[in-house]
Amino acid sequence: MTTHPTPTLISQYASGAAGVDDTTVWAVEAHLETCAACRAVLTDAVDPDTRNLLDRVADAIATGVATGPRPVRRRRLLRSGVAARVLPWLFTATGLMLAAALFEWTFDSLPSLVLLVAPVAPLLPVAAVWSRRLDPAWELTATMPRTGLPPLMRRTLGVLSAVLPVLAVAGWFTGHSPGLWLLPVLGFTAGTLALGTVVGVDRAALALTVAWSAGVVVPSLVDRQLPPILAGDSLPGWALTTVALTAVVLVRARRRPNEPHPNLLHR
Amino acid sequence: MRTVSLAETASSTYAWPVHAEKLQVRAGRHLAVDELDMRLGTGVHGLLGPNGAGKTTLMRALATVVKASGGRLTVLGGEVTGNADLRQVRRGLGYLPQHFGFYPRFTVREFVEYIAWLKEMPKAAIPGAVQRAVERVGLADRADTRMKTLSGGMLRRAGIAQAIVNDPAVLLLDEPTVGLDPEQRLDFRELLREIGLDSCVLVSTHLVEDVAVACSDVVLISEGRLVWQGTAGQLAEQGGAGDAGDSATERGYSAVLRAYRGRVSA
């Protein structure tokens, strides 16, 4: 329980606290900070000159606040530079998809190039946003508390939001079911992030791209037909894989919050 | 009235902001820091050493860019050698890498803001802290120009601004004076002294005169090992008239290094 200081003590405090020991002054001061009633007593206790002065200061500050320049409006943090750096890779991905769509439209006899290329289309830009070679400030990024999965997810979502509309146009243009291109894209992106926590995002993206090209794209171009894993029956499998890989990424992020490191210096 | 948070008044639970015990760090395959023992307290410490002594690797290990391959390293009371969550430690760090990479299209203010955001500073505190950091390095008039138009010295100062924006308890500057003209160098030393009053600053440099003027303590390493640690005045006393160098500190530097090489080869 706090006991309030006596009005006499407060008026002594207000008039300079002559004859009151330091400990008492501190106690009164500490009490005044938390007690509005005693502050009101203090206001009455101070001499009129001081009160005048305080009033004038308060007025001046209020006028200053009202008439002065307004605080700078908080701009959204512009991270256009990051986007611009990835731009060439986004263009590459877009160009690839458009070329695939055009190719598919021109040559009926070939299996759908859009479906074959779509899964790996976002991987190159995703690698570009989290790579030691392509991020000039990687050494700084590596020392930040806000590192690891959250910023990588942000950047990946940025890439996906740029690549997916292009894919949607290409998919609509060639008349494929959205699930057939959307799910593989998400699956491969999640796979890159999951593998990226082990070997680095850029290497993971490269490895998956090469594996998909060599294992699926080239054989199906040779056979001139789509592989079974790009047929309608495989949709549940893709969905399951995507969910599982995303879970792997989240679990790993929780266990080792500093991964994926933007570089592999200590490996 | 500003509310003082509990964290600000909490007593620190560590004796040394930076404490390395038998620290080993690799740069590639090469063991660049080898069994280094070092304790740094509050103040400005100059990290001196010949080329290839392991200065940059040591700075990188302290900045948590690279993991140590052996020994123990404690920064701000948190062990950074294991797989621990480094967040808490990193919030108290400021780091200027030797090769300061930046986003050319960002303005200085945007870049420092971005770094402040990455350092998880409270959102409301960022604009003020950024302005203060930019003013402290004397870049206030160029705060809204794009970084690609800045000169080398200005870039270095922008790098220092991003390092000090969160008022770090441990500030690591790797070759901060490269590209600064003499006047800026004086301002920089003043800034260092100011920051060194209540935080631990480690400045890696090969300019002995910077150390003599701006640093209270000197850490001298060679081939990844601690050779000598003491005050700048003590280093100056080590040198005799016969040692190479133009100033007392330079003579002290070469004397200590020569004595160390003699011990190693013996």
Short mmCIF file of C-alpha atoms in Angstrom, two decimals:
data_model
loop_
_atom_site.label_atom_id
_atom_site.label_comp_id
_atom_site.label_asym_id
_atom_site.label_seq_id
_atom_site.Cartn_x
_atom_site.Cartn_y
_atom_site.Cartn_z
CA MET A 1 0.00 0.00 0.00
CA THR A 2 1.21 3.47 -0.75
CA THR A 3 0.54 6.24 1.68
CA HIS A 4 0.13 9.68 0.16
CA PRO A 5 2.58 12.35 1.25
CA THR A 6 1.10 15.09 3.39
CA PRO A 7 0.10 18.36 1.69
CA THR A 8 2.76 20.11 3.78
CA LEU A 9 5.42 17.82 2.40
CA ILE A 10 4.17 18.39 -1.13
CA SER A 11 4.24 22.16 -0.75
CA GLN A 12 7.75 21.91 0.68
CA TYR A 13 8.69 19.79 -2.36
CA ALA A 14 7.12 22.39 -4.66
CA SER A 15 9.05 25.23 -3.07
CA GLY A 16 12.45 23.62 -3.47
CA ALA A 17 12.43 21.09 -0.66
CA ALA A 18 14.66 23.04 1.72
CA GLY A 19 15.12 21.11 4.92
CA VAL A 20 13.75 17.84 3.51
CA ASP A 21 16.23 15.01 3.12
CA ASP A 22 16.99 13.54 -0.31
CA THR A 23 15.41 10.18 0.36
CA THR A 24 12.08 11.79 1.13
CA VAL A 25 12.31 13.96 -2.00
CA TRP A 26 12.88 10.87 -4.14
CA ALA A 27 10.00 9.08 -2.47
CA VAL A 28 7.68 12.03 -3.07
CA GLU A 29 8.85 12.30 -6.67
CA ALA A 30 8.32 8.59 -7.32
CA HIS A 31 4.89 8.79 -5.77
CA LEU A 32 3.91 11.88 -7.78
CA GLU A 33 4.70 10.07 -11.03
CA THR A 34 2.01 7.51 -10.32
CA CYS A 35 -0.61 9.45 -8.36
CA ALA A 36 -2.84 11.95 -10.13
CA ALA A 37 -4.49 13.16 -6.93
CA CYS A 38 -1.18 14.20 -5.41
CA ARG A 39 -0.15 15.87 -8.67
CA ALA A 40 -3.29 17.99 -8.37
CA VAL A 41 -2.20 18.95 -4.84
CA LEU A 42 1.22 19.80 -6.25
CA THR A 43 -0.33 22.05 -8.90
CA ASP A 44 -2.01 24.09 -6.19
CA ALA A 45 1.15 24.18 -4.13
CA VAL A 46 3.49 25.72 -6.70
CA ASP A 47 3.76 29.49 -6.81
CA PRO A 48 1.79 31.45 -9.45
CA ASP A 49 4.89 32.44 -11.44
CA THR A 50 5.88 28.83 -12.02
CA ARG A 51 2.32 27.93 -12.93
CA ASN A 52 2.24 30.81 -15.41
CA LEU A 53 5.48 29.66 -16.92
CA LEU A 54 4.24 26.08 -17.24
CA ASP A 55 1.02 27.27 -18.85
CA ARG A 56 2.92 29.35 -21.36
CA VAL A 57 5.25 26.47 -22.20
CA ALA A 58 2.32 24.09 -22.63
CA ASP A 59 0.55 26.61 -24.85
CA ALA A 60 3.63 27.19 -26.97
CA ILE A 61 4.16 23.48 -27.43
CA ALA A 62 0.51 22.95 -28.34
CA THR A 63 0.64 25.76 -30.91
CA GLY A 64 3.89 24.39 -32.27
CA VAL A 65 2.39 20.95 -32.67
CA ALA A 66 -0.73 22.34 -34.29
CA THR A 67 0.94 24.74 -36.72
CA GLY A 68 4.27 23.03 -37.37
CA PRO A 69 4.98 20.61 -40.16
CA ARG A 70 3.05 17.38 -39.91
CA PRO A 71 5.03 14.26 -39.16
CA VAL A 72 6.26 12.56 -42.31
CA ARG A 73 3.65 10.10 -43.47
CA ARG A 74 5.02 6.62 -43.10
CA ARG A 75 5.84 5.44 -46.53
CA ARG A 76 5.58 1.80 -47.26
CA LEU A 77 9.10 0.48 -47.26
CA LEU A 78 10.08 0.53 -50.89
CA ARG A 79 11.79 -2.64 -51.79
CA SER A 80 11.64 -1.96 -55.48
CA GLY A 81 15.35 -2.58 -55.71
CA VAL A 82 14.96 -6.20 -54.73
CA ALA A 83 12.20 -6.65 -57.28
CA ALA A 84 14.24 -4.94 -59.98
CA ARG A 85 17.16 -7.22 -59.34
CA VAL A 86 15.00 -10.28 -59.86
CA LEU A 87 13.34 -8.72 -62.89
CA PRO A 88 15.64 -10.35 -65.48
CA TRP A 89 14.86 -13.75 -64.00
CA LEU A 90 11.15 -13.01 -64.00
CA PHE A 91 11.41 -12.00 -67.65
CA THR A 92 13.22 -15.24 -68.40
CA ALA A 93 10.48 -17.24 -66.70
CA THR A 94 7.74 -15.29 -68.47
CA GLY A 95 9.44 -15.60 -71.83
CA LEU A 96 9.88 -19.32 -71.32
CA MET A 97 6.20 -19.79 -70.58
CA LEU A 98 5.05 -17.67 -73.50
CA ALA A 99 7.40 -19.51 -75.86
CA ALA A 100 6.07 -22.82 -74.56
CA ALA A 101 2.49 -21.69 -75.14
CA LEU A 102 3.31 -20.49 -78.64
CA PHE A 103 5.12 -23.72 -79.45
CA GLU A 104 2.25 -25.81 -78.20
CA TRP A 105 -0.20 -23.81 -80.27
CA THR A 106 1.92 -24.17 -83.40
CA PHE A 107 2.85 -27.85 -83.19
CA ASP A 108 -0.13 -30.03 -82.30
CA SER A 109 1.78 -33.25 -82.48
CA LEU A 110 4.11 -32.49 -79.55
CA PRO A 111 3.05 -33.09 -75.92
CA SER A 112 1.97 -29.98 -74.05
CA LEU A 113 5.07 -27.89 -73.50
CA VAL A 114 3.25 -25.57 -71.13
CA LEU A 115 2.57 -28.42 -68.73
CA LEU A 116 6.10 -29.72 -69.08
CA VAL A 117 7.82 -26.40 -68.40
CA ALA A 118 5.41 -24.92 -65.85
CA PRO A 119 6.65 -26.78 -62.74
CA VAL A 120 10.15 -25.37 -62.99
CA ALA A 121 9.23 -21.89 -64.28
CA PRO A 122 9.32 -20.12 -60.88
CA LEU A 123 12.42 -21.90 -59.65
CA LEU A 124 15.00 -19.66 -61.28
CA PRO A 125 13.53 -16.42 -59.86
CA VAL A 126 13.14 -18.13 -56.47
CA ALA A 127 16.81 -19.09 -56.56
CA ALA A 128 17.68 -15.53 -57.56
CA VAL A 129 16.01 -13.98 -54.50
CA TRP A 130 17.99 -16.12 -52.07
CA SER A 131 21.42 -16.57 -53.44
CA ARG A 132 24.80 -15.46 -52.29
CA ARG A 133 25.91 -14.69 -55.82
CA LEU A 134 22.87 -12.68 -56.82
CA ASP A 135 22.11 -10.81 -53.58
CA PRO A 136 24.73 -8.07 -53.18
CA ALA A 137 23.83 -7.57 -49.53
CA TRP A 138 23.94 -11.27 -48.64
CA GLU A 139 26.57 -10.80 -45.97
CA LEU A 140 24.37 -8.29 -44.19
CA THR A 141 21.24 -10.36 -44.69
CA ALA A 142 23.07 -13.28 -43.11
CA THR A 143 23.61 -11.36 -39.87
CA MET A 144 20.06 -10.14 -39.42
CA PRO A 145 17.65 -11.35 -36.77
CA ARG A 146 14.91 -11.43 -39.40
CA THR A 147 16.47 -14.09 -41.56
CA GLY A 148 15.72 -17.66 -42.44
CA LEU A 149 12.34 -18.77 -43.65
CA PRO A 150 10.07 -15.73 -43.11
CA PRO A 151 11.90 -13.38 -45.50
CA LEU A 152 12.50 -16.23 -47.95
CA MET A 153 8.77 -17.03 -47.91
CA ARG A 154 7.99 -13.36 -48.53
CA ARG A 155 10.29 -13.22 -51.50
CA THR A 156 9.02 -16.55 -52.84
CA LEU A 157 5.42 -15.35 -52.59
CA GLY A 158 6.46 -12.24 -54.51
CA VAL A 159 7.92 -14.38 -57.27
CA LEU A 160 4.87 -16.65 -57.36
CA SER A 161 2.51 -13.69 -57.57
CA ALA A 162 4.43 -12.51 -60.63
CA VAL A 163 4.78 -15.92 -62.32
CA LEU A 164 1.34 -17.41 -61.63
CA PRO A 165 -0.65 -14.88 -63.71
CA VAL A 166 1.55 -15.65 -66.71
CA LEU A 167 1.01 -19.34 -66.15
CA ALA A 168 -2.71 -18.75 -65.82
CA VAL A 169 -2.79 -16.98 -69.18
CA ALA A 170 -0.71 -19.71 -70.82
CA GLY A 171 -2.83 -22.44 -69.22
CA TRP A 172 -6.09 -20.81 -70.22
CA PHE A 173 -4.78 -20.22 -73.74
CA THR A 174 -3.88 -23.87 -74.20
CA GLY A 175 -6.99 -25.12 -72.42
CA HIS A 176 -5.48 -27.28 -69.68
CA SER A 177 -7.05 -27.93 -66.31
CA PRO A 178 -5.61 -25.38 -63.82
CA GLY A 179 -4.76 -28.14 -61.36
CA LEU A 180 -2.37 -29.71 -63.83
CA TRP A 181 -0.07 -26.71 -63.92
CA LEU A 182 -0.82 -25.04 -60.59
CA LEU A 183 -0.18 -28.00 -58.30
CA PRO A 184 3.17 -29.00 -59.86
CA VAL A 185 4.31 -25.36 -59.62
CA LEU A 186 3.47 -25.20 -55.92
CA GLY A 187 4.94 -28.65 -55.33
CA PHE A 188 8.23 -27.80 -56.97
CA THR A 189 8.46 -24.45 -55.18
CA ALA A 190 7.86 -26.12 -51.81
CA GLY A 191 10.38 -28.78 -52.79
CA THR A 192 12.98 -26.13 -53.55
CA LEU A 193 12.48 -24.52 -50.17
CA ALA A 194 12.60 -27.88 -48.40
CA LEU A 195 15.73 -29.01 -50.19
CA GLY A 196 17.10 -25.48 -49.84
CA THR A 197 17.28 -25.80 -46.07
CA VAL A 198 19.83 -28.55 -46.64
CA VAL A 199 21.89 -27.57 -49.66
CA GLY A 200 20.99 -23.91 -50.22
CA VAL A 201 18.07 -22.54 -52.20
CA ASP A 202 19.97 -21.82 -55.41
CA ARG A 203 21.49 -25.29 -55.61
CA ALA A 204 18.14 -26.87 -54.76
CA ALA A 205 16.42 -24.95 -57.57
CA LEU A 206 19.12 -25.91 -60.05
CA ALA A 207 19.07 -29.57 -59.01
CA LEU A 208 15.28 -29.83 -59.29
CA THR A 209 15.24 -28.06 -62.65
CA VAL A 210 17.89 -30.38 -64.06
CA ALA A 211 16.22 -33.47 -62.60
CA TRP A 212 12.81 -32.54 -64.00
CA SER A 213 14.23 -31.69 -67.42
CA ALA A 214 16.27 -34.86 -67.69
CA GLY A 215 13.74 -37.16 -66.05
CA VAL A 216 10.48 -35.93 -67.53
CA VAL A 217 10.76 -33.21 -70.18
CA VAL A 218 13.30 -34.87 -72.48
CA PRO A 219 11.76 -38.40 -72.36
CA SER A 220 8.28 -37.08 -73.06
CA LEU A 221 9.53 -35.01 -75.98
CA VAL A 222 11.21 -38.13 -77.33
CA ASP A 223 8.12 -40.29 -76.80
CA ARG A 224 5.85 -37.53 -78.06
CA GLN A 225 3.35 -38.01 -75.25
CA LEU A 226 2.73 -36.58 -71.78
CA PRO A 227 4.00 -38.71 -68.90
CA PRO A 228 1.41 -40.23 -66.54
CA ILE A 229 2.41 -37.91 -63.69
CA LEU A 230 1.04 -34.96 -65.68
CA ALA A 231 -2.32 -36.65 -66.28
CA GLY A 232 -5.51 -35.90 -64.35
CA ASP A 233 -5.17 -39.02 -62.19
CA SER A 234 -2.01 -37.76 -60.53
CA LEU A 235 -3.58 -34.61 -59.07
CA PRO A 236 -4.11 -36.07 -55.57
CA GLY A 237 -0.49 -37.17 -55.57
CA TRP A 238 0.71 -33.66 -56.43
CA ALA A 239 -1.55 -32.17 -53.77
CA LEU A 240 -0.26 -34.59 -51.14
CA THR A 241 3.36 -33.95 -52.10
CA THR A 242 2.87 -30.19 -51.93
CA VAL A 243 1.28 -30.36 -48.50
CA ALA A 244 3.95 -32.74 -47.21
CA LEU A 245 6.83 -30.61 -48.51
CA THR A 246 5.32 -27.45 -47.08
CA ALA A 247 5.03 -29.21 -43.73
CA VAL A 248 8.69 -30.24 -43.96
CA VAL A 249 9.69 -26.63 -44.62
CA LEU A 250 7.67 -25.32 -41.68
CA VAL A 251 8.96 -27.95 -39.28
CA ARG A 252 12.55 -27.33 -40.29
CA ALA A 253 12.06 -23.60 -39.94
CA ARG A 254 10.83 -24.10 -36.40
CA ARG A 255 13.69 -26.42 -35.46
CA ARG A 256 16.48 -24.38 -37.00
CA PRO A 257 15.26 -20.81 -37.21
CA ASN A 258 18.41 -19.54 -38.88
CA GLU A 259 18.07 -21.82 -41.88
CA PRO A 260 18.09 -21.55 -44.81
CA HIS A 261 21.18 -19.49 -44.53
CA PRO A 262 21.67 -17.35 -47.62
CA ASN A 263 25.06 -18.83 -48.06
CA LEU A 264 26.86 -22.05 -47.37
CA LEU A 265 30.06 -20.63 -46.05
CA HIS A 266 30.22 -22.90 -43.05
CA ARG A 267 29.68 -26.13 -44.86
CA MET B 1 7.63 10.90 -20.57
CA ARG B 2 9.41 7.93 -22.10
CA THR B 3 8.78 4.61 -20.45
CA VAL B 4 11.97 2.78 -19.61
CA SER B 5 11.54 -0.85 -20.53
CA LEU B 6 12.60 -3.67 -18.30
CA ALA B 7 15.21 -4.77 -20.82
CA GLU B 8 16.98 -1.42 -20.64
CA THR B 9 17.48 -1.51 -16.92
CA ALA B 10 18.20 -5.22 -16.64
CA SER B 11 21.71 -5.93 -15.53
CA SER B 12 23.74 -7.81 -18.07
CA THR B 13 24.32 -11.45 -17.32
CA TYR B 14 27.72 -11.63 -18.95
CA ALA B 15 31.13 -10.31 -18.06
CA TRP B 16 32.31 -9.62 -21.59
CA PRO B 17 30.24 -8.56 -24.60
CA VAL B 18 32.61 -10.66 -26.74
CA HIS B 19 34.33 -13.71 -25.34
CA ALA B 20 36.23 -16.22 -27.47
CA GLU B 21 37.86 -19.33 -26.04
CA LYS B 22 40.10 -21.47 -28.21
CA LEU B 23 38.06 -20.26 -31.16
CA GLN B 24 38.65 -21.92 -34.53
CA VAL B 25 37.09 -20.62 -37.73
CA ARG B 26 37.66 -21.87 -41.24
CA ALA B 27 37.70 -19.75 -44.37
CA GLY B 28 37.12 -22.41 -46.98
CA ARG B 29 39.51 -25.23 -46.12
CA HIS B 30 42.05 -22.95 -44.50
CA LEU B 31 41.93 -22.57 -40.71
CA ALA B 32 41.98 -18.78 -40.64
CA VAL B 33 41.38 -18.34 -36.91
CA ASP B 34 43.21 -20.88 -34.79
CA GLU B 35 42.74 -21.33 -31.04
CA LEU B 36 42.12 -17.67 -30.44
CA ASP B 37 41.41 -16.51 -26.90
CA MET B 38 40.02 -13.01 -26.63
CA ARG B 39 37.89 -11.00 -24.27
CA LEU B 40 36.49 -7.62 -25.22
CA GLY B 41 34.75 -5.20 -22.90
CA THR B 42 33.11 -1.84 -23.48
CA GLY B 43 35.20 0.59 -25.48
CA VAL B 44 36.74 0.92 -28.92
CA HIS B 45 39.06 -1.94 -29.81
CA GLY B 46 41.31 -1.86 -32.82
CA LEU B 47 41.93 -5.18 -34.52
CA LEU B 48 45.34 -5.08 -36.12
CA GLY B 49 47.30 -7.65 -38.04
CA PRO B 50 49.16 -8.29 -41.25
CA ASN B 51 47.31 -9.29 -44.41
CA GLY B 52 45.87 -12.76 -44.11
CA ALA B 53 46.04 -12.73 -40.33
CA GLY B 54 42.39 -13.78 -40.12
CA LYS B 55 40.92 -10.38 -39.27
CA THR B 56 37.99 -10.58 -41.68
CA THR B 57 37.26 -14.21 -40.81
CA LEU B 58 37.24 -13.32 -37.13
CA MET B 59 34.89 -10.40 -37.80
CA ARG B 60 32.60 -12.68 -39.80
CA ALA B 61 32.52 -15.20 -36.97
CA LEU B 62 31.68 -12.47 -34.45
CA ALA B 63 28.97 -11.16 -36.77
CA THR B 64 27.50 -14.71 -36.96
CA VAL B 65 28.00 -14.92 -40.71
CA VAL B 66 30.18 -18.01 -40.37
CA LYS B 67 30.02 -20.63 -37.70
CA ALA B 68 33.06 -21.52 -35.69
CA SER B 69 34.47 -24.97 -36.35
CA GLY B 70 35.82 -25.33 -32.82
CA GLY B 71 36.07 -23.63 -29.46
CA ARG B 72 33.55 -21.35 -27.84
CA LEU B 73 32.34 -17.94 -28.84
CA THR B 74 29.95 -15.95 -26.69
CA VAL B 75 28.54 -12.66 -27.95
CA LEU B 76 26.35 -10.58 -25.63
CA GLY B 77 25.98 -13.54 -23.32
CA GLY B 78 24.63 -15.82 -26.05
CA GLU B 79 26.66 -18.70 -27.33
CA VAL B 80 26.86 -18.49 -31.11
CA THR B 81 28.86 -21.64 -31.79
CA GLY B 82 26.01 -24.14 -31.63
CA ASN B 83 22.70 -24.32 -33.42
CA ALA B 84 21.08 -21.89 -31.02
CA ASP B 85 18.58 -19.29 -32.13
CA LEU B 86 20.74 -16.27 -32.85
CA ARG B 87 17.90 -13.76 -32.98
CA GLN B 88 18.45 -12.20 -29.58
CA VAL B 89 22.20 -11.85 -30.16
CA ARG B 90 21.75 -10.47 -33.66
CA ARG B 91 19.37 -7.74 -32.50
CA GLY B 92 22.27 -6.28 -30.54
CA LEU B 93 24.79 -6.46 -33.37
CA GLY B 94 25.91 -3.92 -35.91
CA TYR B 95 28.15 -5.08 -38.73
CA LEU B 96 29.88 -3.41 -41.64
CA PRO B 97 31.35 -6.09 -43.92
CA GLN B 98 34.61 -5.53 -45.73
CA HIS B 99 32.76 -5.81 -49.04
CA PHE B 100 29.70 -3.77 -48.32
CA GLY B 101 27.01 -4.99 -50.71
CA PHE B 102 24.00 -2.74 -51.28
CA TYR B 103 21.00 -2.39 -53.55
CA PRO B 104 21.92 0.28 -56.11
CA ARG B 105 18.35 1.44 -56.70
CA PHE B 106 17.62 2.06 -53.05
CA THR B 107 18.09 5.51 -51.59
CA VAL B 108 20.28 5.71 -48.51
CA ARG B 109 17.22 6.17 -46.35
CA GLU B 110 15.39 3.22 -47.89
CA PHE B 111 18.40 0.99 -47.46
CA VAL B 112 18.96 1.91 -43.82
CA GLU B 113 15.19 1.56 -43.23
CA TYR B 114 15.25 -1.87 -44.82
CA ILE B 115 18.16 -2.94 -42.61
CA ALA B 116 16.41 -1.53 -39.54
CA TRP B 117 13.35 -3.58 -40.47
CA LEU B 118 15.48 -6.69 -40.90
CA LYS B 119 16.95 -5.97 -37.47
CA GLU B 120 13.43 -6.23 -36.07
CA MET B 121 13.34 -2.73 -34.67
CA PRO B 122 9.91 -1.55 -33.53
CA LYS B 123 8.10 -0.10 -36.53
CA ALA B 124 7.39 3.24 -34.88
CA ALA B 125 11.05 3.73 -33.96
CA ILE B 126 12.46 3.12 -37.44
CA PRO B 127 12.05 6.54 -39.16
CA GLY B 128 13.60 8.41 -36.24
CA ALA B 129 16.43 5.93 -35.80
CA VAL B 130 17.20 6.03 -39.53
CA GLN B 131 17.33 9.82 -39.60
CA ARG B 132 19.60 9.83 -36.55
CA ALA B 133 21.97 7.23 -38.01
CA VAL B 134 22.17 9.08 -41.31
CA GLU B 135 22.87 12.35 -39.53
CA ARG B 136 25.53 10.81 -37.33
CA VAL B 137 27.55 9.74 -40.36
CA GLY B 138 27.01 13.11 -42.05
CA LEU B 139 24.88 11.89 -44.94
CA ALA B 140 21.70 13.80 -44.09
CA ASP B 141 21.88 15.90 -47.26
CA ARG B 142 22.24 12.81 -49.46
CA ALA B 143 19.70 10.65 -47.62
CA ASP B 144 17.28 10.59 -50.51
CA THR B 145 19.71 9.96 -53.35
CA ARG B 146 20.07 6.54 -54.84
CA MET B 147 22.99 4.53 -53.63
CA LYS B 148 24.38 3.91 -57.10
CA THR B 149 25.16 7.63 -57.41
CA LEU B 150 27.21 7.80 -54.20
CA SER B 151 30.98 8.02 -54.08
CA GLY B 152 33.12 5.40 -52.36
CA GLY B 153 33.48 7.36 -49.14
CA MET B 154 29.76 8.09 -49.01
CA LEU B 155 28.96 4.41 -49.51
CA ARG B 156 31.25 3.55 -46.64
CA ARG B 157 29.41 6.08 -44.48
CA ALA B 158 26.05 4.66 -45.57
CA GLY B 159 27.45 1.29 -44.49
CA ILE B 160 28.33 2.69 -41.09
CA ALA B 161 24.84 4.20 -40.84
CA GLN B 162 23.17 0.83 -41.38
CA ALA B 163 25.49 -0.71 -38.79
CA ILE B 164 24.65 1.80 -36.05
CA VAL B 165 20.94 2.24 -36.78
CA ASN B 166 19.88 -0.12 -33.98
CA ASP B 167 22.31 1.33 -31.40
CA PRO B 168 24.15 -1.99 -31.25
CA ALA B 169 25.79 -3.23 -28.08
CA VAL B 170 28.49 -4.85 -30.21
CA LEU B 171 29.55 -2.94 -33.31
CA LEU B 172 31.84 -4.66 -35.79
CA LEU B 173 33.42 -2.53 -38.49
CA ASP B 174 35.64 -4.20 -41.06
CA GLU B 175 37.93 -1.65 -42.69
CA PRO B 176 35.54 1.26 -42.14
CA THR B 177 37.96 4.04 -43.07
CA VAL B 178 38.70 2.86 -46.60
CA GLY B 179 37.76 5.64 -49.01
CA LEU B 180 37.17 8.30 -46.36
CA ASP B 181 38.96 11.60 -46.85
CA PRO B 182 41.01 13.02 -43.94
CA GLU B 183 38.22 15.24 -42.64
CA GLN B 184 35.65 12.46 -42.72
CA ARG B 185 38.15 10.25 -40.98
CA LEU B 186 38.33 12.75 -38.10
CA ASP B 187 34.54 12.85 -37.85
CA PHE B 188 34.50 9.08 -37.92
CA ARG B 189 36.94 8.81 -35.04
CA GLU B 190 34.78 11.19 -33.04
CA LEU B 191 31.75 9.01 -33.78
CA LEU B 192 33.68 5.91 -32.72
CA ARG B 193 34.66 7.42 -29.40
CA GLU B 194 31.04 8.44 -28.81
CA ILE B 195 29.70 4.96 -29.53
CA GLY B 196 32.52 3.32 -27.58
CA LEU B 197 31.37 5.01 -24.38
CA ASP B 198 28.67 2.45 -23.77
CA SER B 199 29.11 -0.30 -26.34
CA CYS B 200 31.80 -2.67 -27.49
CA VAL B 201 33.25 -1.57 -30.81
CA LEU B 202 35.71 -3.68 -32.77
CA VAL B 203 37.37 -1.95 -35.71
CA SER B 204 39.43 -4.04 -38.06
CA THR B 205 42.04 -2.03 -39.92
CA HIS B 206 45.53 -2.13 -41.22
CA LEU B 207 46.06 1.56 -40.65
CA VAL B 208 48.01 1.77 -37.42
CA GLU B 209 47.42 5.51 -37.06
CA ASP B 210 43.63 4.99 -36.93
CA VAL B 211 44.15 2.68 -34.00
CA ALA B 212 46.52 5.03 -32.22
CA VAL B 213 44.03 7.88 -32.27
CA ALA B 214 40.58 6.37 -32.14
CA CYS B 215 40.94 3.15 -30.19
CA SER B 216 41.30 2.67 -26.48
CA ASP B 217 42.46 -0.94 -26.82
CA VAL B 218 44.41 -2.85 -29.39
CA VAL B 219 44.06 -6.50 -30.34
CA LEU B 220 46.88 -7.76 -32.49
CA ILE B 221 46.47 -11.07 -34.29
CA SER B 222 48.70 -12.95 -36.66
CA GLU B 223 48.10 -16.25 -38.43
CA GLY B 224 44.80 -16.61 -36.62
CA ARG B 225 46.22 -16.34 -33.12
CA LEU B 226 46.12 -13.58 -30.56
CA VAL B 227 49.56 -12.00 -30.42
CA TRP B 228 49.05 -9.11 -28.09
CA GLN B 229 46.26 -7.23 -26.35
CA GLY B 230 46.55 -3.99 -24.43
CA THR B 231 45.90 -0.28 -24.59
CA ALA B 232 47.08 1.88 -27.45
CA GLY B 233 49.53 3.59 -25.11
CA GLN B 234 51.05 0.27 -24.06
CA LEU B 235 51.50 -0.69 -27.71
CA ALA B 236 53.41 2.55 -28.32
CA GLU B 237 55.70 1.73 -25.39
CA GLN B 238 56.63 -1.63 -26.89
CA GLY B 239 58.62 -0.08 -29.72
CA GLY B 240 62.26 0.92 -29.52
CA ALA B 241 64.19 3.34 -31.67
CA GLY B 242 65.44 0.49 -33.85
CA ASP B 243 61.99 -0.73 -34.93
CA ALA B 244 60.45 0.03 -38.30
CA GLY B 245 57.75 2.68 -38.37
CA ASP B 246 57.13 6.41 -38.42
CA SER B 247 55.18 6.78 -35.21
CA ALA B 248 55.52 5.30 -31.74
CA THR B 249 52.48 3.07 -32.31
CA GLU B 250 53.85 1.80 -35.63
CA ARG B 251 57.19 1.00 -34.00
CA GLY B 252 55.37 -0.77 -31.20
CA TYR B 253 53.35 -2.73 -33.74
CA SER B 254 56.40 -3.96 -35.62
CA ALA B 255 58.27 -4.72 -32.39
CA VAL B 256 55.42 -6.88 -31.03
CA LEU B 257 55.02 -8.67 -34.35
CA ARG B 258 58.76 -9.29 -34.68
CA ALA B 259 58.97 -10.65 -31.14
CA TYR B 260 56.03 -12.96 -31.85
CA ARG B 261 57.60 -14.26 -35.07
CA GLY B 262 60.80 -14.89 -33.19
CA ARG B 263 58.92 -16.90 -30.56
CA VAL B 264 57.06 -18.95 -33.17
CA SER B 265 60.08 -19.85 -35.26
CA ALA B 266 62.16 -20.62 -32.17
#
